[in-house]
Coordinates of C-alpha atoms and ligand atoms in Angstrom, one line a residue:
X1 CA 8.6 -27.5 -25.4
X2 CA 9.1 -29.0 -22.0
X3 CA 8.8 -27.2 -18.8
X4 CA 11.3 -27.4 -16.1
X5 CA 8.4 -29.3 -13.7
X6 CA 8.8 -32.4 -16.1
X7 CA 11.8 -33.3 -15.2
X8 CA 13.3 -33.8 -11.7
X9 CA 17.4 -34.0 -11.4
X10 CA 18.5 -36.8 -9.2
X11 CA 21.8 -38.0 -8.7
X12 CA 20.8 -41.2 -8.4
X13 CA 19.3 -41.6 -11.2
X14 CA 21.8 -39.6 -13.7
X15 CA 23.8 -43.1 -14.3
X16 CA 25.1 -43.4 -17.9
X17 CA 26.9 -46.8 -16.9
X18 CA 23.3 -48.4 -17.6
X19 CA 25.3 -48.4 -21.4
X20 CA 28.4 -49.8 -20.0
X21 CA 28.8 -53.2 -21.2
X22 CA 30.1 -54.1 -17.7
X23 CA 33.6 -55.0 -19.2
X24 CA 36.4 -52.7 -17.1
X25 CA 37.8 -53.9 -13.9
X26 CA 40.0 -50.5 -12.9
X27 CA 40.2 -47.4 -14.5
X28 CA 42.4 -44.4 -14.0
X29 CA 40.7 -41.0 -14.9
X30 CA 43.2 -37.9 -15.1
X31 CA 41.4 -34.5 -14.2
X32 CA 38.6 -36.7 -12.5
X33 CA 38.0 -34.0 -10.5
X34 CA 36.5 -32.0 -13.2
X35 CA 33.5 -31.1 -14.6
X36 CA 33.6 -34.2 -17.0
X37 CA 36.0 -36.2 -15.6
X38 CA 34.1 -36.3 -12.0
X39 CA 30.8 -37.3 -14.0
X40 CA 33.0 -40.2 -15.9
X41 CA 33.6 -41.6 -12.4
X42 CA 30.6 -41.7 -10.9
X43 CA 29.3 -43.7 -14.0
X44 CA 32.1 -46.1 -13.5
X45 CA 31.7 -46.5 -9.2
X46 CA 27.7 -46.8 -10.3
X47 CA 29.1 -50.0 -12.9
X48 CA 31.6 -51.4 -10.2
X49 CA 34.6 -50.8 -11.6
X50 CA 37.4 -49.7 -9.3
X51 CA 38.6 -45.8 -9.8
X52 CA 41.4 -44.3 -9.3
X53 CA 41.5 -40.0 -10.2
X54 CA 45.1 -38.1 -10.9
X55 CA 43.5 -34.5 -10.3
X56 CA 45.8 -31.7 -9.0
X57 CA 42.5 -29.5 -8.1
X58 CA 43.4 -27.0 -10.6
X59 CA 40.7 -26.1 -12.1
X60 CA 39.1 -29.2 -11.1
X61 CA 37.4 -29.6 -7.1
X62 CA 37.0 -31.9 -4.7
X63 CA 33.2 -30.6 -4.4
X64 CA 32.8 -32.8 -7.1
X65 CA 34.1 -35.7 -6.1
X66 CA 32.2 -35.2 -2.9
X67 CA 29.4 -38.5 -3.2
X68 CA 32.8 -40.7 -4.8
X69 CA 35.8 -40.1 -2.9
X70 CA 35.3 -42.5 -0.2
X71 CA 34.9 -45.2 -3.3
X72 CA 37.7 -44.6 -5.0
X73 CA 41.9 -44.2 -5.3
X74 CA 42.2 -40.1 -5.4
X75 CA 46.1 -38.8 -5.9
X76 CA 46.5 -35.2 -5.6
X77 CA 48.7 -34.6 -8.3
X78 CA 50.0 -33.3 -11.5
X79 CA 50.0 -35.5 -14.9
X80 CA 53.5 -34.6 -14.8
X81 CA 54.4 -36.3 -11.5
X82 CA 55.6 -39.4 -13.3
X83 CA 56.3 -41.3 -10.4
X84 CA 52.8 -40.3 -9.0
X85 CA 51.5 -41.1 -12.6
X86 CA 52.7 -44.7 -12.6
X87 CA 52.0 -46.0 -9.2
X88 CA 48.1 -44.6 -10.4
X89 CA 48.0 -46.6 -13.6
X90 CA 48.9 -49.6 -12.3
X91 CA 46.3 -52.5 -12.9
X92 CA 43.9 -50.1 -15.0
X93 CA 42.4 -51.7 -18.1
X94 CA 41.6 -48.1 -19.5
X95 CA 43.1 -44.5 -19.0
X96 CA 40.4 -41.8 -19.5
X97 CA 42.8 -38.4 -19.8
X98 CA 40.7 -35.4 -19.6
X99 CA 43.8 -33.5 -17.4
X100 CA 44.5 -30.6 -19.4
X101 CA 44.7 -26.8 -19.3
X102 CA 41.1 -26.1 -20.5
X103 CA 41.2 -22.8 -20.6
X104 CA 41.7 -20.8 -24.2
X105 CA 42.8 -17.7 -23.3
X106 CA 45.2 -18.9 -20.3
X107 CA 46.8 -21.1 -23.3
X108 CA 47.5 -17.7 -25.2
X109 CA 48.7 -16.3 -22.4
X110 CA 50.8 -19.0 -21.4
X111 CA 52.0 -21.0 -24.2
X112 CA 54.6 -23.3 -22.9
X113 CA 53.3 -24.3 -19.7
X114 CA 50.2 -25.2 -21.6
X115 CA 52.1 -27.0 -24.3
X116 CA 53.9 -28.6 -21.4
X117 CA 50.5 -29.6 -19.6
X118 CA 49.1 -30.7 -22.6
X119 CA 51.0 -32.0 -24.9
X120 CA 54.3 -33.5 -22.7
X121 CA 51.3 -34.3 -20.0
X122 CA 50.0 -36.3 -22.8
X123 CA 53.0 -38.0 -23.4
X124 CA 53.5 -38.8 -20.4
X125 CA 50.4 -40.6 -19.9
X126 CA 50.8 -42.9 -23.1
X127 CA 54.2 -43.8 -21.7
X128 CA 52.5 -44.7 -18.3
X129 CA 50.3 -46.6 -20.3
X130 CA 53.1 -48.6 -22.5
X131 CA 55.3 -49.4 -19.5
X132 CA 52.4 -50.7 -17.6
X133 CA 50.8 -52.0 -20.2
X134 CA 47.4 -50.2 -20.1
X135 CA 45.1 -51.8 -22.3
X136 CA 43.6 -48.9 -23.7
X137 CA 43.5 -44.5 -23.6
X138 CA 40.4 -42.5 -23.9
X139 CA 41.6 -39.2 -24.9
X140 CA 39.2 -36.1 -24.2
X141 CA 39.9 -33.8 -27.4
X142 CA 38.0 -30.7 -28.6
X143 CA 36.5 -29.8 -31.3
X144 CA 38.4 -26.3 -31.7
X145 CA 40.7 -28.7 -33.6
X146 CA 38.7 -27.0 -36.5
X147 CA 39.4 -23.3 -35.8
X148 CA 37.5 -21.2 -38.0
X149 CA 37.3 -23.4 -41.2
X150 CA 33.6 -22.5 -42.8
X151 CA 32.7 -26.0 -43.5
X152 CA 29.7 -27.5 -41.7
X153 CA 28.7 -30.0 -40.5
X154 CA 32.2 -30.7 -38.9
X155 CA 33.6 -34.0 -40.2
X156 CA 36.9 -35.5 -38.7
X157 CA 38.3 -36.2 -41.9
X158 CA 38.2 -32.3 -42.9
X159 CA 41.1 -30.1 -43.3
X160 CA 41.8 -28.2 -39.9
X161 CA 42.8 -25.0 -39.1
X162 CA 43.7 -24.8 -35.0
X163 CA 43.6 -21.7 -34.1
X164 CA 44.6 -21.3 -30.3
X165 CA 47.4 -22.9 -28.4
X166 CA 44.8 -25.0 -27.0
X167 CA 43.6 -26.3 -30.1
X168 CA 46.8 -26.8 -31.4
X169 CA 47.9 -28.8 -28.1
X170 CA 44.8 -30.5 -29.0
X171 CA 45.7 -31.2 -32.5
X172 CA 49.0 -32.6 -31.3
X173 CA 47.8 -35.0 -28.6
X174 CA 45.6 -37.0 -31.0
X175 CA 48.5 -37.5 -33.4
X176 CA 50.2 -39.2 -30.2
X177 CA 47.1 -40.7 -29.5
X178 CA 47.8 -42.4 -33.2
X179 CA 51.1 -42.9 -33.0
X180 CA 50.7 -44.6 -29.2
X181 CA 49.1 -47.6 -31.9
X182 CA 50.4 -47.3 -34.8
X183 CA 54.0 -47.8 -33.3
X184 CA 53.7 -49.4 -29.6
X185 CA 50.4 -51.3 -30.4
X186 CA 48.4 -49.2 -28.0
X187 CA 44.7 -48.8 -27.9
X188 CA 43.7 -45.0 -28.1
X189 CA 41.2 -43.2 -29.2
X190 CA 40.3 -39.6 -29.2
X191 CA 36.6 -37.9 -28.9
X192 CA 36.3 -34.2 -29.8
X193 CA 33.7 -32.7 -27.5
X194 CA 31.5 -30.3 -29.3
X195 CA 30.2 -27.8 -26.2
X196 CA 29.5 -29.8 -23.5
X197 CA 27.1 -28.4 -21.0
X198 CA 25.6 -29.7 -17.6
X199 CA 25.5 -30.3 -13.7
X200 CA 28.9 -29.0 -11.9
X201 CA 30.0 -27.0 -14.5
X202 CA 31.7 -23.8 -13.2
X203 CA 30.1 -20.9 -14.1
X204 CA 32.7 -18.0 -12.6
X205 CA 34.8 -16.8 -15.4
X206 CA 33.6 -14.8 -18.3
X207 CA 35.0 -17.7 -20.2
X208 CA 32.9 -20.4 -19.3
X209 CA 30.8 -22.3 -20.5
X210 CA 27.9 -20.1 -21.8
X211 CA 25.1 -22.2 -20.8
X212 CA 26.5 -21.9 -17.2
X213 CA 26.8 -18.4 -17.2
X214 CA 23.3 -18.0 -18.5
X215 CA 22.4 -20.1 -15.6
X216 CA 23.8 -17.8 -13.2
X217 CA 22.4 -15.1 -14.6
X218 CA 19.1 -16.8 -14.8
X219 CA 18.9 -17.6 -11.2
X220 CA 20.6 -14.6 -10.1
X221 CA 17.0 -12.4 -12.1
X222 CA 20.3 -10.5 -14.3
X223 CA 20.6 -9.7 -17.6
X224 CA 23.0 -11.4 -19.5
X225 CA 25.7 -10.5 -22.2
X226 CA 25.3 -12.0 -25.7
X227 CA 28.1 -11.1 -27.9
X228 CA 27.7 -10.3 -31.2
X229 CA 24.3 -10.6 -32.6
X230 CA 23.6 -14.0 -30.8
X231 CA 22.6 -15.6 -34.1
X232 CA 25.9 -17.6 -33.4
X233 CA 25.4 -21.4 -32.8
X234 CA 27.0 -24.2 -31.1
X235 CA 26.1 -27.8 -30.7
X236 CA 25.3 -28.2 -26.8
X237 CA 25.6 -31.7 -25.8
X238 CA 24.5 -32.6 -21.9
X239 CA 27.4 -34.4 -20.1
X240 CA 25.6 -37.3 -19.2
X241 CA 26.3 -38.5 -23.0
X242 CA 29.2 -37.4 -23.2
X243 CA 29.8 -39.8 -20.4
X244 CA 27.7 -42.3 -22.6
X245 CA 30.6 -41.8 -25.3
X246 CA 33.3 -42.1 -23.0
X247 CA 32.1 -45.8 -22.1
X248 CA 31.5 -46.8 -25.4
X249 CA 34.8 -45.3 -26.6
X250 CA 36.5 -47.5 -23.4
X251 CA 34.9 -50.8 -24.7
X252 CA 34.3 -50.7 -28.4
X253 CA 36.0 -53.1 -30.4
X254 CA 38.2 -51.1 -32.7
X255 CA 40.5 -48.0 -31.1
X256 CA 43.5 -47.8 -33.4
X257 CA 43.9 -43.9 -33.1
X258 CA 40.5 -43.4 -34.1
X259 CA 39.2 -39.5 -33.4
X260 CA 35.6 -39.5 -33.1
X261 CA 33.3 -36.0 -33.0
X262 CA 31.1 -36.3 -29.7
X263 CA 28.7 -33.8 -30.7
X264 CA 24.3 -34.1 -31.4
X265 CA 24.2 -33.3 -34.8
X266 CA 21.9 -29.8 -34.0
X267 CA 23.1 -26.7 -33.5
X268 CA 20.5 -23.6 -31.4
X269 CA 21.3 -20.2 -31.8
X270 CA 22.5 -18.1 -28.4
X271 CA 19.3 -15.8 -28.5
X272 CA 17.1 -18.8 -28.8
X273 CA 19.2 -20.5 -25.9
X274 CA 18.4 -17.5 -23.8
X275 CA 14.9 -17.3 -24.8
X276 CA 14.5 -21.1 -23.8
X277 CA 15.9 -20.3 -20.6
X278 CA 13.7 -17.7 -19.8
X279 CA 10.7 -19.6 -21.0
X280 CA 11.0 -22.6 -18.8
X281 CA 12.1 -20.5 -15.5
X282 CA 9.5 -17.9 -16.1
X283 CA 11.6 -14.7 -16.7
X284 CA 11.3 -11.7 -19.2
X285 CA 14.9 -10.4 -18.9
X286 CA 16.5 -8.7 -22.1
X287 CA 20.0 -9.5 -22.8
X288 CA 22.8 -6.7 -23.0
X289 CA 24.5 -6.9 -26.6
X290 CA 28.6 -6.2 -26.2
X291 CA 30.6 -6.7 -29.7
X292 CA 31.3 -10.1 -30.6
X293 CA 34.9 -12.1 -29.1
X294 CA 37.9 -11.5 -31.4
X295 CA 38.1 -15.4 -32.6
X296 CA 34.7 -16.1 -32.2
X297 CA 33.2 -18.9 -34.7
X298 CA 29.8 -18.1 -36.3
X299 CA 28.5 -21.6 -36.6
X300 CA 29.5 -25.0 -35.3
X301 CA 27.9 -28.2 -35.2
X302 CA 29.0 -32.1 -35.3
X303 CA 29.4 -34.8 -37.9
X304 CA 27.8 -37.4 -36.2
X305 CA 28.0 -40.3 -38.5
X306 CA 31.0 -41.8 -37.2
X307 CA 30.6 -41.7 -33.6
X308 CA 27.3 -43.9 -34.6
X309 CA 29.0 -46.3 -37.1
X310 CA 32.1 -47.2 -34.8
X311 CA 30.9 -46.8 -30.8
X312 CA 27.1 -46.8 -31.5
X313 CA 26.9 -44.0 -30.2
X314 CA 23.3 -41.6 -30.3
X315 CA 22.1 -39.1 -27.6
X316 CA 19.9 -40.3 -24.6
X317 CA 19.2 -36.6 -23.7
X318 CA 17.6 -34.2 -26.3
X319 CA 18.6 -30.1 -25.5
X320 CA 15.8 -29.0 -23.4
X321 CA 16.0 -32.4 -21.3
X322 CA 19.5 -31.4 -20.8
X323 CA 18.6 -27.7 -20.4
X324 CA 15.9 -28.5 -17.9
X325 CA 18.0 -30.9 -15.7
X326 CA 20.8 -28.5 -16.3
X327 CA 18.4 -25.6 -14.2
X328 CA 17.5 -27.3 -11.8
X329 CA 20.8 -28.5 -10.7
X330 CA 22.0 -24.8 -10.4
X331 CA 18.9 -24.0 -8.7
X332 CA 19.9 -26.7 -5.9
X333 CA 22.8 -25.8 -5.9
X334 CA 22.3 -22.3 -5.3
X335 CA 19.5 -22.8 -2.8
X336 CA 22.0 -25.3 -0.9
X337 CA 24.8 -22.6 -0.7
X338 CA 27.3 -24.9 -2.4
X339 CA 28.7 -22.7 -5.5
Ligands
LIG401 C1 34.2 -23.6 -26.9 C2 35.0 -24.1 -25.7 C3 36.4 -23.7 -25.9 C4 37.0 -24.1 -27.3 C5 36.0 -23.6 -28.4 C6 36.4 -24.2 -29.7 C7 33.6 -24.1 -23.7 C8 33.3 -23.4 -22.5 N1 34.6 -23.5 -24.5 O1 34.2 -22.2 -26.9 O2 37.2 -24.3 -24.9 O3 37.0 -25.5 -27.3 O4 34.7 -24.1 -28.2 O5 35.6 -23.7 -30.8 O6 33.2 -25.1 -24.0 N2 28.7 -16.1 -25.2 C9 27.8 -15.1 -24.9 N3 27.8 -14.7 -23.6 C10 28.5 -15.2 -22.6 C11 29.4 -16.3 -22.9 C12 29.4 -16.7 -24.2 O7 27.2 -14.5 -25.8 O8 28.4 -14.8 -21.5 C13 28.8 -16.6 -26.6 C14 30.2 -16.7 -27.1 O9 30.6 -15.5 -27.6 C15 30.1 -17.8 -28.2 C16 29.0 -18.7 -27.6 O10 28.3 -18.0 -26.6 O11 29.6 -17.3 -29.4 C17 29.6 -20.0 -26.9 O12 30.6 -19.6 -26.0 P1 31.4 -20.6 -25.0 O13 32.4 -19.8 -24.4 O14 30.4 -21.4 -24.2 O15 32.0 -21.6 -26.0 P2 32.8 -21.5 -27.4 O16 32.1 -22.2 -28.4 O17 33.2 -20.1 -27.7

């Protein structure tokens, strides 16, 4: 097992352009100012393409975008601003559209402005793309395309069963990422993010990501909640190759509507992710059980054979790399005041 010591998080040096095959001139990212989207730029300043972000600070922040913004185009706006949507795309080679409501419970709670975020937004953003003629979209899907189907490991071609708004608006947006090709002869392709995990990911609502909140909890010396008997798993995969995947997917040689699983292939269990925690930031802190989240899946984990036969794609950054890096970034963070 590493120890946090090992490994020092640098800015500098978190680049996953180096995979970049140095072929995009401009690039648009929607929701750039994200948790993944903001990432997705810097590796593109870092590779000298130009940047231009569509971000209307939603959920996303400028705090992210602090180290970029003086590089790059930044219109503060919604997806839905067509006008504002258009001037952005012009002279981009690639679209990478991560704008979205991300949120599952504010999609039941809100089904039609979701829908129209997610799905119009969507739509929107492939006809930007045809009327400018956009070489290629990078669409950023999810895998709770899958719902609650019991079949593991999750392959793309497999039978879904969406199960929230979101993953329903999900669902929808990669058939228009399909159609965008099959019947105006657009390049699109669309990754489904297993949970992605990592620097500047916002730990403040109980629906966060968990290894955030654990984070928080970690550095704050609290107890966290596990729901259910934390033998639930998830595949955790560090943002820097998700990044990695993004890139690939932006420059690969076939995107004809492909979806993609942009997962590691392993799965850890949410006790074991605690006890990990507390073994590489020295804590003994016993986590409070609550009853497990209506909707909550037992086990999930990736498919990966496809993202490696069509982008090439394999992880640079094994769980307790991530984990580590992951920390220590909070722990800056913290000690800097920032979040
Ligand atoms: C992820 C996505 C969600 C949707 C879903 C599809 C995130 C943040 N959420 O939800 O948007 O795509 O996958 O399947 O990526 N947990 C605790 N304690 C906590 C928080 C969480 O025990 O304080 C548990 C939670 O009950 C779940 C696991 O940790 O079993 C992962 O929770 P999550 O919210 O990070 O992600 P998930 O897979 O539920």
């Amino acid at each position: 097992m590493c120890s946090a010591v090992e490994w020092t998080f640098n800015e500098h040096e978190f680049n996953p352009a180096r995979q970049m095959s140095h072929q995009l001139k401009r690039a648009l990212v929607t929701g750039g100012a994200g948790f993944i989207g903001s990432h997705i730029v810097d590796a593109l300043i870092s590779d000298g393409c130009q940047v231009t972000v569509l971000d209307n600070l939603s959920t996303g922040s400028d705090l992210n975008l602090a180290a970029a913004m003086d590089q790059i185009t930044f219109y503060n706006g919604d997806i839905r601003d067509r006008q504002m949507l258009e001037k952005a795309v012009e002279d981009c080679d690639v679209i990478f559209h991560l704008a979205a409501m991300v949120s599952v419970p504010q999609t039941i709670d809100d089904p039609v402005e979701s829908a129209l975020i997610n799905e119009m937004g969507t739509l929107y953003v492939l006809e930007a793309a045809r009327k400018k003629n956009i070489r290629r979209v990078v669409f950023s899907s999810s895998c709770a395309v899958y719902g609650d189907t019991p079949q593991l490991p999750k392959i793309e071609s497999m039978p879904l069963n969406p199960c929230s708004p979101y993953a329903v608006q999900k669902r929808t947006a990669e058939r228009y990422m399909r159609l965008g090709c099959e019947l105006y002869g657009l390049e699109t392709i669309s990754l489904r993010y297993f949970n992605v995990y990592g620097p500047r990911q916002d730990p403040s609502s109980p629906y966060s990501g968990v290894i955030s909140i654990f984070m928080k909890m970690a550095l704050g010396n609290q107890s966290p909640v596990i729901y259910g008997d934390g033998n639930q798993s998830r595949d955790f995969i560090y943002v820097a190759d998700v990044v990695a995947a993004n890139l690939l997917a932006a420059t690969s040689a076939s995107a004809k509507g492909e979806i993609v699983n942009i997962g590691t292939g392993s799965s850890i269990g949410i006790n074991q992710l605690w006890d990990l925690i507390c073994s590489f930031s020295g804590l003994t802190i016993k986590p409070q059980h609550q009853p497990a989240r209506p909707g909550d899946i037992y086990a999930s984990v990736a498919d990966t054979r496809h993202a490696k036969s069509l982008l090439g794609f394999n992880i640079d950054y094994p769980f307790e790399t991530g984990l580590a890096l992951t920390y220590q970034w909070y722990q800056k963070e913290q000690k800097s005041g920032h979040r």
